Amino acid sequence: MICAAWFAGTLKIGALHSLPVQRDKGVQAVPLRSVRERCYQTLAYELGGVLIAAPLYALVFSKSVEASFLLIASISVCVIVWSPIHNILFDRVDLFLSGRVASDRPHGLRLVHAVSLEVTSTLVSLPIIMWIGGIDFWPALGVDIGLTVLYTAYAYVFHLVYDWLRPIARRPEAVWKRTR
């Protein structure tokens, strides 16, 4: 997390909406999602996730709806801090390696994106499940794995629909090449 924050800080977060790329003549900016857009996306993602996961948690583990929402919302708040950092870094790496924007991401890489978000989010959620859920390590790990599977499937569908509803505007005449 410290490394990610340092890396994001060195990238001047306010300018993360585009990266310079070389065209045949001159340098242009490749559009990426802005920090504001990524924050909006994260809030929509987490709200939808809480509305799906909390009632399921209450049903499966015979917990009250209030206790379930408290637990899932607490996990969500921590993931809200991590998710935009993860998404921005993932977008930048994808653009650097492939020259592709997020809305053009192929399905296989969408799966990698979804899984990488959930795996890294597990580092945050396991202690919260143990503390707020009041359960020991192994049962908490089981809950975490169940939530991770649920959220991984949800992340894939959410980001696919989100990119379809809010595609990144491109300049069709441009042939982009990445630069170092």
PDB file of N, CA and C in Angstrom, residues 24-66:
ATOM      1  N   ASP A  24       2.356   9.720 -35.367  1.00  0.00           N
ATOM      2  CA  ASP A  24       3.300   9.868 -36.464  1.00  0.00           C
ATOM      3  C   ASP A  24       3.962  11.244 -36.448  1.00  0.00           C
ATOM      4  N   LYS A  25       3.193  12.276 -36.055  1.00  0.00           N
ATOM      5  CA  LYS A  25       3.735  13.633 -35.969  1.00  0.00           C
ATOM      6  C   LYS A  25       3.374  14.208 -34.611  1.00  0.00           C
ATOM      7  N   GLY A  26       4.342  14.324 -33.735  1.00  0.00           N
ATOM      8  CA  GLY A  26       4.102  14.970 -32.444  1.00  0.00           C
ATOM      9  C   GLY A  26       3.630  14.014 -31.372  1.00  0.00           C
ATOM     10  N   VAL A  27       3.331  14.586 -30.225  1.00  0.00           N
ATOM     11  CA  VAL A  27       2.881  13.809 -29.075  1.00  0.00           C
ATOM     12  C   VAL A  27       1.464  14.235 -28.739  1.00  0.00           C
ATOM     13  N   GLN A  28       0.594  13.259 -28.518  1.00  0.00           N
ATOM     14  CA  GLN A  28      -0.795  13.487 -28.138  1.00  0.00           C
ATOM     15  C   GLN A  28      -1.043  12.810 -26.792  1.00  0.00           C
ATOM     16  N   ALA A  29      -2.194  13.052 -26.224  1.00  0.00           N
ATOM     17  CA  ALA A  29      -2.564  12.399 -24.973  1.00  0.00           C
ATOM     18  C   ALA A  29      -3.590  11.307 -25.254  1.00  0.00           C
ATOM     19  N   VAL A  30      -3.356  10.111 -24.682  1.00  0.00           N
ATOM     20  CA  VAL A  30      -4.311   9.013 -24.780  1.00  0.00           C
ATOM     21  C   VAL A  30      -5.285   9.172 -23.626  1.00  0.00           C
ATOM     22  N   PRO A  31      -6.567   9.162 -23.902  1.00  0.00           N
ATOM     23  CA  PRO A  31      -7.529   9.360 -22.823  1.00  0.00           C
ATOM     24  C   PRO A  31      -7.625   8.147 -21.908  1.00  0.00           C
ATOM     25  N   LEU A  32      -7.568   8.400 -20.631  1.00  0.00           N
ATOM     26  CA  LEU A  32      -7.836   7.399 -19.603  1.00  0.00           C
ATOM     27  C   LEU A  32      -8.983   7.942 -18.760  1.00  0.00           C
ATOM     28  N   ARG A  33      -9.520   7.104 -17.908  1.00  0.00           N
ATOM     29  CA  ARG A  33     -10.545   7.593 -16.994  1.00  0.00           C
ATOM     30  C   ARG A  33      -9.884   8.568 -16.014  1.00  0.00           C
ATOM     31  N   SER A  34     -10.562   9.654 -15.757  1.00  0.00           N
ATOM     32  CA  SER A  34     -10.034  10.639 -14.816  1.00  0.00           C
ATOM     33  C   SER A  34     -10.126  10.091 -13.399  1.00  0.00           C
ATOM     34  N   VAL A  35      -9.423  10.728 -12.483  1.00  0.00           N
ATOM     35  CA  VAL A  35      -9.501  10.336 -11.082  1.00  0.00           C
ATOM     36  C   VAL A  35     -10.938  10.482 -10.596  1.00  0.00           C
ATOM     37  N   ARG A  36     -11.595  11.554 -10.987  1.00  0.00           N
ATOM     38  CA  ARG A  36     -12.994  11.763 -10.605  1.00  0.00           C
ATOM     39  C   ARG A  36     -13.877  10.623 -11.127  1.00  0.00           C
ATOM     40  N   GLU A  37     -13.681  10.242 -12.375  1.00  0.00           N
ATOM     41  CA  GLU A  37     -14.463   9.154 -12.969  1.00  0.00           C
ATOM     42  C   GLU A  37     -14.194   7.840 -12.234  1.00  0.00           C
ATOM     43  N   ARG A  38     -12.929   7.586 -11.908  1.00  0.00           N
ATOM     44  CA  ARG A  38     -12.593   6.350 -11.186  1.00  0.00           C
ATOM     45  C   ARG A  38     -13.197   6.360  -9.789  1.00  0.00           C
ATOM     46  N   CYS A  39     -13.264   7.492  -9.148  1.00  0.00           N
ATOM     47  CA  CYS A  39     -13.900   7.570  -7.829  1.00  0.00           C
ATOM     48  C   CYS A  39     -15.397   7.306  -7.939  1.00  0.00           C
ATOM     49  N   TYR A  40     -16.031   7.893  -8.934  1.00  0.00           N
ATOM     50  CA  TYR A  40     -17.456   7.637  -9.179  1.00  0.00           C
ATOM     51  C   TYR A  40     -17.673   6.150  -9.450  1.00  0.00           C
ATOM     52  N   GLN A  41     -16.838   5.558 -10.288  1.00  0.00           N
ATOM     53  CA  GLN A  41     -16.940   4.143 -10.616  1.00  0.00           C
ATOM     54  C   GLN A  41     -16.800   3.287  -9.351  1.00  0.00           C
ATOM     55  N   THR A  42     -15.870   3.627  -8.507  1.00  0.00           N
ATOM     56  CA  THR A  42     -15.634   2.871  -7.283  1.00  0.00           C
ATOM     57  C   THR A  42     -16.834   2.954  -6.345  1.00  0.00           C
ATOM     58  N   LEU A  43     -17.389   4.144  -6.188  1.00  0.00           N
ATOM     59  CA  LEU A  43     -18.558   4.290  -5.314  1.00  0.00           C
ATOM     60  C   LEU A  43     -19.743   3.479  -5.834  1.00  0.00           C
ATOM     61  N   ALA A  44     -19.980   3.521  -7.145  1.00  0.00           N
ATOM     62  CA  ALA A  44     -21.072   2.736  -7.729  1.00  0.00           C
ATOM     63  C   ALA A  44     -20.832   1.238  -7.536  1.00  0.00           C
ATOM     64  N   TYR A  45     -19.605   0.821  -7.739  1.00  0.00           N
ATOM     65  CA  TYR A  45     -19.238  -0.586  -7.572  1.00  0.00           C
ATOM     66  C   TYR A  45     -19.473  -1.043  -6.134  1.00  0.00           C
ATOM     67  N   GLU A  46     -18.988  -0.282  -5.176  1.00  0.00           N
ATOM     68  CA  GLU A  46     -19.102  -0.680  -3.776  1.00  0.00           C
ATOM     69  C   GLU A  46     -20.543  -0.649  -3.285  1.00  0.00           C
ATOM     70  N   LEU A  47     -21.314   0.351  -3.695  1.00  0.00           N
ATOM     71  CA  LEU A  47     -22.721   0.399  -3.298  1.00  0.00           C
ATOM     72  C   LEU A  47     -23.465  -0.831  -3.813  1.00  0.00           C
ATOM     73  N   GLY A  48     -23.254  -1.161  -5.076  1.00  0.00           N
ATOM     74  CA  GLY A  48     -23.886  -2.361  -5.633  1.00  0.00           C
ATOM     75  C   GLY A  48     -23.437  -3.619  -4.910  1.00  0.00           C
ATOM     76  N   GLY A  49     -22.150  -3.693  -4.594  1.00  0.00           N
ATOM     77  CA  GLY A  49     -21.633  -4.861  -3.885  1.00  0.00           C
ATOM     78  C   GLY A  49     -22.229  -5.028  -2.501  1.00  0.00           C
ATOM     79  N   VAL A  50     -22.361  -3.930  -1.764  1.00  0.00           N
ATOM     80  CA  VAL A  50     -22.956  -3.990  -0.427  1.00  0.00           C
ATOM     81  C   VAL A  50     -24.411  -4.436  -0.516  1.00  0.00           C
ATOM     82  N   LEU A  51     -25.132  -3.907  -1.494  1.00  0.00           N
ATOM     83  CA  LEU A  51     -26.544  -4.268  -1.642  1.00  0.00           C
ATOM     84  C   LEU A  51     -26.739  -5.734  -2.032  1.00  0.00           C
ATOM     85  N   ILE A  52     -25.741  -6.323  -2.659  1.00  0.00           N
ATOM     86  CA  ILE A  52     -25.810  -7.749  -3.005  1.00  0.00           C
ATOM     87  C   ILE A  52     -25.281  -8.614  -1.858  1.00  0.00           C
ATOM     88  N   ALA A  53     -24.107  -8.267  -1.309  1.00  0.00           N
ATOM     89  CA  ALA A  53     -23.409  -9.139  -0.364  1.00  0.00           C
ATOM     90  C   ALA A  53     -24.023  -9.149   1.039  1.00  0.00           C
ATOM     91  N   ALA A  54     -24.459  -8.005   1.539  1.00  0.00           N
ATOM     92  CA  ALA A  54     -24.944  -7.956   2.929  1.00  0.00           C
ATOM     93  C   ALA A  54     -26.167  -8.846   3.154  1.00  0.00           C
ATOM     94  N   PRO A  55     -27.187  -8.779   2.310  1.00  0.00           N
ATOM     95  CA  PRO A  55     -28.325  -9.694   2.534  1.00  0.00           C
ATOM     96  C   PRO A  55     -27.932 -11.175   2.389  1.00  0.00           C
ATOM     97  N   LEU A  56     -27.025 -11.474   1.463  1.00  0.00           N
ATOM     98  CA  LEU A  56     -26.572 -12.857   1.311  1.00  0.00           C
ATOM     99  C   LEU A  56     -25.809 -13.323   2.553  1.00  0.00           C
ATOM    100  N   TYR A  57     -24.952 -12.465   3.095  1.00  0.00           N
ATOM    101  CA  TYR A  57     -24.202 -12.795   4.309  1.00  0.00           C
ATOM    102  C   TYR A  57     -25.174 -13.049   5.461  1.00  0.00           C
ATOM    103  N   ALA A  58     -26.164 -12.185   5.612  1.00  0.00           N
ATOM    104  CA  ALA A  58     -27.155 -12.354   6.682  1.00  0.00           C
ATOM    105  C   ALA A  58     -27.899 -13.678   6.526  1.00  0.00           C
ATOM    106  N   LEU A  59     -28.254 -14.026   5.324  1.00  0.00           N
ATOM    107  CA  LEU A  59     -28.995 -15.259   5.060  1.00  0.00           C
ATOM    108  C   LEU A  59     -28.135 -16.498   5.319  1.00  0.00           C
ATOM    109  N   VAL A  60     -26.937 -16.521   4.768  1.00  0.00           N
ATOM    110  CA  VAL A  60     -26.065 -17.695   4.870  1.00  0.00           C
ATOM    111  C   VAL A  60     -25.560 -17.916   6.290  1.00  0.00           C
ATOM    112  N   PHE A  61     -25.242 -16.853   7.020  1.00  0.00           N
ATOM    113  CA  PHE A  61     -24.629 -16.998   8.340  1.00  0.00           C
ATOM    114  C   PHE A  61     -25.589 -16.689   9.492  1.00  0.00           C
ATOM    115  N   SER A  62     -26.853 -16.584   9.172  1.00  0.00           N
ATOM    116  CA  SER A  62     -27.887 -16.336  10.188  1.00  0.00           C
ATOM    117  C   SER A  62     -27.539 -15.151  11.090  1.00  0.00           C
ATOM    118  N   LYS A  63     -27.090 -14.082  10.470  1.00  0.00           N
ATOM    119  CA  LYS A  63     -26.768 -12.842  11.182  1.00  0.00           C
ATOM    120  C   LYS A  63     -27.901 -11.850  10.931  1.00  0.00           C
ATOM    121  N   SER A  64     -27.973 -10.845  11.787  1.00  0.00           N
ATOM    122  CA  SER A  64     -28.978  -9.809  11.561  1.00  0.00           C
ATOM    123  C   SER A  64     -28.594  -8.997  10.326  1.00  0.00           C
ATOM    124  N   VAL A  65     -29.575  -8.409   9.709  1.00  0.00           N
ATOM    125  CA  VAL A  65     -29.318  -7.574   8.535  1.00  0.00           C
ATOM    126  C   VAL A  65     -28.423  -6.398   8.922  1.00  0.00           C
ATOM    127  N   GLU A  66     -28.657  -5.815  10.100  1.00  0.00           N
ATOM    128  CA  GLU A  66     -27.851  -4.683  10.555  1.00  0.00           C
ATOM    129  C   GLU A  66     -26.388  -5.074  10.728  1.00  0.00           C
TER     130      GLU A  66
END
